[in-house]
């Protein structure tokens, strides 16, 4: 994997997220500037097919148009400030935003141990021999998170701000560039920092951008959105995208008392409401919902919890992803011992469920679930695993 030299972005007033414009919006904007129609797709393709967000580099556009685009605020909304490589093949990108804040995105090669039990594990068809290895990218939707789950670093940090659609899609554009020649972006998971359905409009726009055939062109079935259970958002997603976006839900407990204790969102949308929304979600044939269940010692890891979970999921087409809790600073919560994890998995399998255990991956670079924090602030120190080739 290549690594660009660490980039520093000049601070700038937050510009309109022009790199998140859809082609028809470019058509309108450029028409208002008196430009011919075909320029709209040209600009869109520069950004989304080629990953070029700096108008200066759009070499087949007239100089005057490039200048106008720059003046209107088209520019890369974030830059890769560091790339950390885990021993298991996972790479974490530290990304700097224009307001000086940092976010993170993780590249997870499939077929490496890191992808075992991965969320976007739908089989691919038509992969040619010799094709580049598939990589799933995990992206962030907010700086921090407002959901305040007690076991999650982003939740403990709290919400700093929403990312705009440009800042979200640019993670993918930079991630894809990072893979160049060595991996193929085969899936995107909205499982980084933030609650994607708490930033719905920006995320919905990103879904349209990701799947646009003139741009990245990724099928929405390769995009997994993970939510802590915002019921209105789940319904909106179903309405706007017809169930084509793969949905993952962080359940983590099958009784309201336990769930409310570790996930405050459960007080607003208790399990009965959430499960009803999942039953309404129009999962296409041969597809399934992903249920994420972070196992926390002494909280949700008993045989009774497993039985309750199996009962709650009855009749739903699901795969269960068990995630032994990854260590997080600021909480004493921890993973059960491996025998308990195995027993929990076995109990669910005995109830006829499909269950993966997602063991700690990328944890040597704090890239595992729940460990993405506001590192730009907390850990400026260069990590010994940093690859700068
Ligand atoms: N807000 C979204 C995306 C969050 S991160 C959501 O809640 O689904 C993706 C997954 O990692 C979620 O299932 C989340 O609950 C889980 N997670 C958070 N902290 C964790 C930790 N410390 N150990 C293991 N999994 C964790």
Short mmCIF file of C-alpha atoms and ligand atoms in Angstrom, two decimals:
data_model
loop_
_atom_site.label_atom_id
_atom_site.label_comp_id
_atom_site.label_asym_id
_atom_site.label_seq_id
_atom_site.Cartn_x
_atom_site.Cartn_y
_atom_site.Cartn_z
CA UNK A 1 0.00 0.00 0.00
CA UNK A 2 1.38 3.38 -0.91
CA UNK A 3 1.43 6.27 1.45
CA UNK A 4 1.40 9.88 0.44
CA UNK A 5 3.67 12.12 2.40
CA UNK A 6 1.79 13.48 5.39
CA UNK A 7 -0.24 16.42 4.21
CA UNK A 8 -1.23 19.49 6.14
CA UNK A 9 -4.28 21.41 5.07
CA UNK A 10 -4.35 25.12 5.42
CA UNK A 11 -7.21 26.09 7.69
CA UNK A 12 -9.99 27.63 5.71
CA UNK A 13 -13.50 28.75 6.38
CA UNK A 14 -15.78 25.77 5.93
CA UNK A 15 -16.68 25.95 2.25
CA UNK A 16 -19.87 24.58 0.75
CA UNK A 17 -19.32 20.85 0.23
CA UNK A 18 -18.99 21.17 -3.52
CA UNK A 19 -17.24 17.84 -3.87
CA UNK A 20 -20.53 16.31 -2.69
CA UNK A 21 -22.55 17.86 -5.53
CA UNK A 22 -24.48 15.40 -7.67
CA UNK A 23 -24.15 15.73 -11.47
CA UNK A 24 -27.50 17.52 -11.80
CA UNK A 25 -26.37 20.06 -9.20
CA UNK A 26 -23.19 20.65 -11.17
CA UNK A 27 -25.33 21.14 -14.27
CA UNK A 28 -27.36 23.85 -12.54
CA UNK A 29 -24.38 25.58 -10.98
CA UNK A 30 -22.27 25.55 -14.13
CA UNK A 31 -25.22 26.67 -16.26
CA UNK A 32 -25.62 29.65 -13.93
CA UNK A 33 -21.98 30.47 -14.70
CA UNK A 34 -22.68 30.23 -18.46
CA UNK A 35 -20.72 27.00 -18.93
CA UNK A 36 -21.77 24.34 -21.46
CA UNK A 37 -23.76 21.37 -20.11
CA UNK A 38 -21.10 18.74 -20.71
CA UNK A 39 -18.79 20.38 -18.19
CA UNK A 40 -20.97 19.12 -15.32
CA UNK A 41 -20.16 15.46 -15.89
CA UNK A 42 -16.55 16.35 -16.59
CA UNK A 43 -16.21 17.94 -13.13
CA UNK A 44 -18.18 15.14 -11.42
CA UNK A 45 -15.95 12.50 -13.00
CA UNK A 46 -12.77 14.30 -12.01
CA UNK A 47 -13.91 14.19 -8.42
CA UNK A 48 -15.58 10.82 -8.11
CA UNK A 49 -13.99 8.66 -10.79
CA UNK A 50 -10.48 10.01 -10.51
CA UNK A 51 -10.52 11.28 -6.93
CA UNK A 52 -9.25 14.75 -7.86
CA UNK A 53 -10.78 17.42 -5.62
CA UNK A 54 -8.37 20.26 -6.39
CA UNK A 55 -9.64 22.17 -9.45
CA UNK A 56 -6.07 23.18 -10.33
CA UNK A 57 -5.42 19.55 -11.31
CA UNK A 58 -8.47 19.24 -13.58
CA UNK A 59 -6.28 19.58 -16.62
CA UNK A 60 -8.90 19.46 -19.37
CA UNK A 61 -10.94 22.33 -17.92
CA UNK A 62 -10.29 25.88 -19.06
CA UNK A 63 -8.13 27.87 -16.64
CA UNK A 64 -10.96 30.33 -16.04
CA UNK A 65 -13.33 27.56 -14.94
CA UNK A 66 -10.71 26.05 -12.65
CA UNK A 67 -10.26 29.42 -11.02
CA UNK A 68 -14.01 29.85 -10.63
CA UNK A 69 -14.36 26.40 -9.04
CA UNK A 70 -11.61 27.21 -6.57
CA UNK A 71 -13.20 30.55 -5.80
CA UNK A 72 -16.54 28.83 -5.18
CA UNK A 73 -14.79 26.64 -2.60
CA UNK A 74 -14.06 23.36 -4.41
CA UNK A 75 -11.08 21.86 -2.61
CA UNK A 76 -10.14 18.61 -0.83
CA UNK A 77 -12.05 18.73 2.49
CA UNK A 78 -9.57 16.50 4.25
CA UNK A 79 -6.03 15.19 3.93
CA UNK A 80 -4.31 12.00 5.02
CA UNK A 81 -2.03 13.03 7.87
CA UNK A 82 -0.84 9.57 8.83
CA UNK A 83 -1.21 5.94 7.78
CA UNK A 84 -0.88 3.27 10.46
CA UNK A 85 -0.46 -0.37 9.42
CA UNK A 86 -1.50 -3.22 11.66
CA UNK A 87 0.25 -6.56 11.64
CA UNK A 88 -3.00 -8.15 10.46
CA UNK A 89 -3.12 -6.08 7.26
CA UNK A 90 -5.56 -3.45 8.47
CA UNK A 91 -4.56 0.14 7.70
CA UNK A 92 -5.87 3.13 9.55
CA UNK A 93 -5.91 6.55 7.95
CA UNK A 94 -5.75 9.57 10.19
CA UNK A 95 -7.46 12.37 8.32
CA UNK A 96 -7.24 16.05 9.03
CA UNK A 97 -10.24 18.28 8.44
CA UNK A 98 -10.02 21.92 7.47
CA UNK A 99 -11.10 23.12 10.89
CA UNK A 100 -8.11 21.33 12.41
CA UNK A 101 -10.08 18.37 13.77
CA UNK A 102 -9.18 14.78 12.93
CA UNK A 103 -11.15 11.71 12.04
CA UNK A 104 -10.23 8.17 11.16
CA UNK A 105 -11.02 5.64 8.49
CA UNK A 106 -9.89 2.02 8.31
CA UNK A 107 -9.01 -0.14 5.29
CA UNK A 108 -9.63 -3.84 5.98
CA UNK A 109 -8.37 -6.35 3.41
CA UNK A 110 -10.83 -9.20 2.94
CA UNK A 111 -9.36 -12.64 3.03
CA UNK A 112 -6.88 -11.43 5.60
CA UNK A 113 -7.53 -12.49 9.17
CA UNK A 114 -8.89 -8.99 9.73
CA UNK A 115 -11.90 -9.63 7.57
CA UNK A 116 -12.95 -12.84 9.28
CA UNK A 117 -16.56 -12.47 10.19
CA UNK A 118 -16.65 -9.08 8.54
CA UNK A 119 -19.95 -7.32 8.25
CA UNK A 120 -19.91 -6.92 4.49
CA UNK A 121 -19.25 -10.60 4.00
CA UNK A 122 -21.64 -11.08 1.11
CA UNK A 123 -19.87 -13.22 -1.50
CA UNK A 124 -18.75 -11.49 -4.63
CA UNK A 125 -19.43 -12.89 -8.02
CA UNK A 126 -17.49 -12.45 -11.23
CA UNK A 127 -14.15 -11.69 -9.60
CA UNK A 128 -11.48 -12.33 -12.20
CA UNK A 129 -8.41 -14.35 -11.37
CA UNK A 130 -5.51 -12.02 -10.72
CA UNK A 131 -7.80 -9.16 -9.78
CA UNK A 132 -6.59 -6.96 -6.96
CA UNK A 133 -7.54 -8.19 -3.49
CA UNK A 134 -10.83 -6.78 -2.20
CA UNK A 135 -10.69 -4.26 0.61
CA UNK A 136 -13.53 -2.95 2.78
CA UNK A 137 -13.30 0.61 4.01
CA UNK A 138 -14.79 1.70 7.32
CA UNK A 139 -15.68 5.39 7.31
CA UNK A 140 -16.80 7.95 9.89
CA UNK A 141 -19.98 10.02 9.72
CA UNK A 142 -19.42 12.43 12.63
CA UNK A 143 -16.56 13.81 14.72
CA UNK A 144 -17.27 11.95 17.95
CA UNK A 145 -20.80 10.71 18.63
CA UNK A 146 -23.83 11.82 20.62
CA UNK A 147 -25.14 8.33 21.41
CA UNK A 148 -22.98 7.99 24.54
CA UNK A 149 -22.75 4.18 24.50
CA UNK A 150 -20.73 3.38 27.60
CA UNK A 151 -18.35 0.90 25.92
CA UNK A 152 -17.40 3.04 22.90
CA UNK A 153 -14.55 5.55 22.64
CA UNK A 154 -16.50 7.82 20.28
CA UNK A 155 -19.50 7.77 22.61
CA UNK A 156 -17.34 8.62 25.59
CA UNK A 157 -15.80 11.52 23.65
CA UNK A 158 -19.22 12.98 22.81
CA UNK A 159 -20.31 14.69 19.62
CA UNK A 160 -18.04 17.44 18.35
CA UNK A 161 -19.81 18.02 15.05
CA UNK A 162 -21.41 16.38 12.05
CA UNK A 163 -19.27 15.69 9.01
CA UNK A 164 -20.65 17.17 5.82
CA UNK A 165 -21.23 14.94 2.83
CA UNK A 166 -18.01 16.16 1.21
CA UNK A 167 -15.99 15.14 4.26
CA UNK A 168 -17.61 11.71 4.28
CA UNK A 169 -17.24 10.94 0.57
CA UNK A 170 -13.68 12.30 0.53
CA UNK A 171 -12.72 9.54 3.02
CA UNK A 172 -13.64 7.03 0.32
CA UNK A 173 -11.86 8.95 -2.42
CA UNK A 174 -8.68 9.15 -0.35
CA UNK A 175 -9.02 5.54 0.81
CA UNK A 176 -9.34 4.33 -2.77
CA UNK A 177 -6.29 6.38 -3.76
CA UNK A 178 -4.37 4.84 -0.87
CA UNK A 179 -5.10 1.36 -2.25
CA UNK A 180 -3.94 2.17 -5.74
CA UNK A 181 -2.41 -0.82 -7.49
CA UNK A 182 -2.59 -2.98 -4.38
CA UNK A 183 -6.21 -3.40 -3.47
CA UNK A 184 -9.66 -2.87 -4.83
CA UNK A 185 -12.30 -0.99 -2.91
CA UNK A 186 -15.01 -3.65 -2.73
CA UNK A 187 -17.20 -2.40 0.09
CA UNK A 188 -17.81 0.50 2.42
CA UNK A 189 -19.08 0.21 5.98
CA UNK A 190 -20.42 3.19 7.92
CA UNK A 191 -19.03 1.86 11.18
CA UNK A 192 -16.40 4.39 12.05
CA UNK A 193 -16.90 7.32 14.34
CA UNK A 194 -20.44 8.63 14.69
CA UNK A 195 -24.04 7.55 14.32
CA UNK A 196 -24.81 7.71 10.59
CA UNK A 197 -28.58 8.03 11.05
CA UNK A 198 -28.01 11.01 13.35
CA UNK A 199 -26.50 12.79 10.32
CA UNK A 200 -29.08 11.46 7.90
CA UNK A 201 -29.10 14.05 5.11
CA UNK A 202 -25.34 14.03 4.63
CA UNK A 203 -25.23 10.23 4.78
CA UNK A 204 -28.10 9.83 2.30
CA UNK A 205 -26.26 12.10 -0.12
CA UNK A 206 -23.11 10.02 0.33
CA UNK A 207 -25.07 6.85 -0.48
CA UNK A 208 -26.23 8.49 -3.73
CA UNK A 209 -22.69 9.57 -4.54
CA UNK A 210 -21.15 6.18 -3.76
CA UNK A 211 -23.54 4.36 -6.04
CA UNK A 212 -23.57 6.88 -8.90
CA UNK A 213 -22.51 5.11 -12.09
CA UNK A 214 -20.52 8.13 -13.29
CA UNK A 215 -18.56 8.16 -10.05
CA UNK A 216 -17.39 5.45 -7.65
CA UNK A 217 -20.17 3.22 -8.96
CA UNK A 218 -20.45 0.96 -5.94
CA UNK A 219 -23.62 -1.07 -5.60
CA UNK A 220 -25.51 -0.14 -2.44
CA UNK A 221 -25.56 -3.78 -1.44
CA UNK A 222 -21.83 -3.40 -0.85
CA UNK A 223 -22.48 -0.53 1.53
CA UNK A 224 -23.31 -1.40 5.13
CA UNK A 225 -24.75 1.21 7.44
CA UNK A 226 -24.49 0.45 11.15
CA UNK A 227 -26.86 2.12 13.58
CA UNK A 228 -27.36 2.12 17.31
CA UNK A 229 -31.10 1.99 16.60
CA UNK A 230 -32.54 5.33 15.48
CA UNK A 231 -35.94 4.07 14.48
CA UNK A 232 -37.00 7.08 12.38
CA UNK A 233 -33.73 6.91 10.50
CA UNK A 234 -34.17 3.21 9.75
CA UNK A 235 -37.62 3.93 8.32
CA UNK A 236 -36.28 6.82 6.26
CA UNK A 237 -33.51 4.65 4.88
CA UNK A 238 -36.05 2.02 3.89
CA UNK A 239 -38.21 4.64 2.19
CA UNK A 240 -35.36 6.42 0.39
CA UNK A 241 -33.32 3.37 -0.66
CA UNK A 242 -35.85 0.55 -0.67
CA UNK A 243 -33.84 -1.69 1.62
CA UNK A 244 -30.89 -1.87 -0.77
CA UNK A 245 -28.42 -0.50 1.74
CA UNK A 246 -27.17 -3.35 3.94
CA UNK A 247 -28.29 -2.57 7.46
CA UNK A 248 -26.37 -3.51 10.59
CA UNK A 249 -27.86 -2.86 13.99
CA UNK A 250 -25.99 -2.58 17.26
CA UNK A 251 -28.21 -4.55 19.59
CA UNK A 252 -25.82 -5.50 22.39
CA UNK A 253 -28.63 -6.60 24.70
CA UNK A 254 -32.04 -8.21 24.31
CA UNK A 255 -33.69 -6.76 27.40
CA UNK A 256 -34.49 -3.08 27.93
CA UNK A 257 -32.87 -2.76 31.35
CA UNK A 258 -29.46 -3.94 30.15
CA UNK A 259 -29.67 -2.13 26.82
CA UNK A 260 -30.62 1.17 28.44
CA UNK A 261 -27.75 0.79 30.87
CA UNK A 262 -25.12 0.58 28.11
CA UNK A 263 -26.92 2.41 25.25
CA UNK A 264 -28.87 5.51 26.33
CA UNK A 265 -30.63 5.59 22.93
CA UNK A 266 -32.66 2.62 24.19
CA UNK A 267 -34.55 4.94 26.52
CA UNK A 268 -35.84 6.86 23.49
CA UNK A 269 -36.39 3.83 21.26
CA UNK A 270 -36.87 0.73 23.40
CA UNK A 271 -36.37 -2.74 22.00
CA UNK A 272 -40.00 -3.28 21.03
CA UNK A 273 -39.86 -0.22 18.75
CA UNK A 274 -36.47 -1.08 17.33
CA UNK A 275 -37.39 -4.69 16.58
CA UNK A 276 -40.61 -3.53 14.91
CA UNK A 277 -38.54 -1.22 12.65
CA UNK A 278 -36.24 -4.12 11.78
CA UNK A 279 -39.19 -6.30 10.89
CA UNK A 280 -40.42 -3.52 8.57
CA UNK A 281 -37.05 -3.02 6.88
CA UNK A 282 -37.44 -4.42 3.35
CA UNK A 283 -34.44 -6.75 3.22
CA UNK A 284 -34.14 -7.98 -0.37
CA UNK A 285 -34.30 -11.74 -1.09
CA UNK A 286 -31.12 -13.68 -0.28
CA UNK A 287 -29.88 -10.85 1.89
CA UNK A 288 -29.96 -10.42 5.65
CA UNK A 289 -29.71 -7.91 8.47
CA UNK A 290 -26.54 -7.88 10.51
CA UNK A 291 -26.99 -7.86 14.26
CA UNK A 292 -23.96 -6.59 16.12
CA UNK A 293 -23.56 -7.71 19.70
CA UNK A 294 -20.57 -6.45 21.64
CA UNK A 295 -19.92 -8.91 24.45
CA UNK A 296 -19.14 -7.20 27.75
CA UNK A 297 -18.04 -9.21 30.74
CA UNK A 298 -20.73 -9.57 33.37
CA UNK A 299 -23.15 -7.27 31.54
CA UNK A 300 -24.61 -9.10 28.53
CA UNK A 301 -22.64 -12.35 28.22
CA UNK A 302 -24.69 -14.91 30.18
CA UNK A 303 -26.48 -17.96 28.80
CA UNK A 304 -29.73 -16.20 29.74
CA UNK A 305 -28.69 -13.24 27.56
CA UNK A 306 -27.97 -15.61 24.67
CA UNK A 307 -31.37 -17.29 25.00
CA UNK A 308 -33.12 -13.94 25.17
CA UNK A 309 -31.24 -12.73 22.08
CA UNK A 310 -32.21 -15.83 20.14
CA UNK A 311 -35.83 -15.33 21.15
CA UNK A 312 -35.77 -11.65 20.15
CA UNK A 313 -34.35 -12.45 16.71
CA UNK A 314 -36.80 -15.23 15.96
CA UNK A 315 -38.35 -14.91 12.50
CA UNK A 316 -35.85 -12.28 11.27
CA UNK A 317 -33.36 -13.00 8.49
CA UNK A 318 -30.17 -12.07 10.35
CA UNK A 319 -26.51 -12.83 10.80
CA UNK A 320 -25.14 -12.18 14.24
CA UNK A 321 -21.75 -10.61 14.68
CA UNK A 322 -20.35 -11.07 18.17
CA UNK A 323 -17.65 -8.56 19.05
CA UNK A 324 -15.75 -9.26 22.27
CA UNK A 325 -15.40 -5.77 23.67
CA UNK A 326 -12.22 -3.98 22.65
CA UNK A 327 -10.48 -2.09 25.41
CA UNK A 328 -11.34 1.61 25.59
CA UNK A 329 -9.72 4.25 27.77
CA UNK A 330 -12.15 5.80 30.22
CA UNK A 331 -14.13 2.65 31.03
CA UNK A 332 -13.46 -0.42 33.13
CA UNK A 333 -15.75 -2.54 30.95
CA UNK A 334 -13.99 -5.46 29.33
CA UNK A 335 -14.42 -8.54 27.15
CA UNK A 336 -15.53 -11.88 28.59
CA UNK A 337 -12.93 -14.64 28.64
CA UNK A 338 -12.69 -16.65 25.39
CA UNK A 339 -14.55 -19.66 26.82
CA UNK A 340 -17.57 -17.46 27.59
CA UNK A 341 -17.48 -16.01 24.06
CA UNK A 342 -17.39 -19.54 22.61
CA UNK A 343 -20.25 -20.68 24.83
CA UNK A 344 -22.34 -17.64 23.85
CA UNK A 345 -21.72 -18.35 20.17
CA UNK A 346 -22.55 -22.03 20.59
CA UNK A 347 -25.79 -21.20 22.37
CA UNK A 348 -26.91 -18.97 19.49
CA UNK A 349 -25.91 -21.56 16.90
CA UNK A 350 -27.94 -24.14 18.81
CA UNK A 351 -30.93 -21.85 18.27
CA UNK A 352 -30.30 -22.02 14.52
CA UNK A 353 -28.63 -18.60 14.14
CA UNK A 354 -25.75 -17.75 11.83
CA UNK A 355 -23.05 -16.35 14.11
CA UNK A 356 -19.57 -14.90 13.52
CA UNK A 357 -17.18 -13.87 16.23
CA UNK A 358 -15.29 -10.75 15.31
CA UNK A 359 -12.11 -11.06 17.28
CA UNK A 360 -9.97 -8.01 17.94
CA UNK A 361 -8.44 -6.79 14.70
CA UNK A 362 -6.28 -3.83 14.09
CA UNK A 363 -6.13 -3.40 17.84
CA UNK A 364 -2.38 -2.77 17.74
CA UNK A 365 -3.24 0.49 15.98
CA UNK A 366 -6.50 1.14 17.90
CA UNK A 367 -8.46 0.53 14.70
CA UNK A 368 -10.84 -2.03 16.15
CA UNK A 369 -14.54 -1.39 16.69
CA UNK A 370 -15.19 1.26 19.25
CA UNK A 371 -11.59 2.41 19.44
CA UNK A 372 -11.79 5.21 16.92
CA UNK A 373 -11.44 8.26 19.07
CA UNK A 374 -10.48 11.84 18.58
CA UNK A 375 -6.89 10.86 18.11
CA UNK A 376 -5.85 14.02 16.38
CA UNK A 377 -6.26 15.65 19.74
CA UNK A 378 -5.17 12.85 22.01
CA UNK A 379 -2.33 11.09 20.21
CA UNK A 380 -0.20 13.29 18.04
CA UNK A 381 2.75 11.03 18.75
CA UNK A 382 3.88 9.02 15.76
CA UNK A 383 2.90 5.39 16.11
CA UNK A 384 5.75 2.86 15.68
CA UNK A 385 3.61 0.96 13.18
CA UNK A 386 3.33 3.96 10.88
CA UNK A 387 4.16 3.10 7.30
CA UNK A 388 5.60 5.86 5.22
CA UNK A 389 6.97 4.09 2.19
N1 LIG B 1 -23.09 4.34 15.63
C1 LIG B 1 -23.06 3.13 14.85
C2 LIG B 1 -21.67 2.80 14.34
C3 LIG B 1 -20.75 2.58 15.47
S1 LIG B 1 -19.33 1.59 15.49
C4 LIG B 1 -23.60 2.00 15.68
O1 LIG B 1 -23.78 2.17 16.88
O2 LIG B 1 -23.84 0.94 15.14
C5 LIG B 1 -19.62 -0.01 14.95
C6 LIG B 1 -19.81 -1.08 16.01
O3 LIG B 1 -18.77 -1.14 17.00
C7 LIG B 1 -21.09 -0.87 16.78
O4 LIG B 1 -21.79 -2.10 16.82
C8 LIG B 1 -20.58 -0.51 18.14
O5 LIG B 1 -21.52 -0.76 19.14
C9 LIG B 1 -19.37 -1.37 18.26
N2 LIG B 1 -18.47 -0.97 19.32
C10 LIG B 1 -18.34 0.24 19.89
N3 LIG B 1 -17.41 0.22 20.86
C11 LIG B 1 -16.94 -1.04 20.92
C12 LIG B 1 -15.94 -1.67 21.70
N4 LIG B 1 -15.26 -1.00 22.62
N5 LIG B 1 -15.71 -2.97 21.49
C13 LIG B 1 -16.38 -3.65 20.54
N6 LIG B 1 -17.32 -3.11 19.76
C14 LIG B 1 -17.61 -1.80 19.94
#
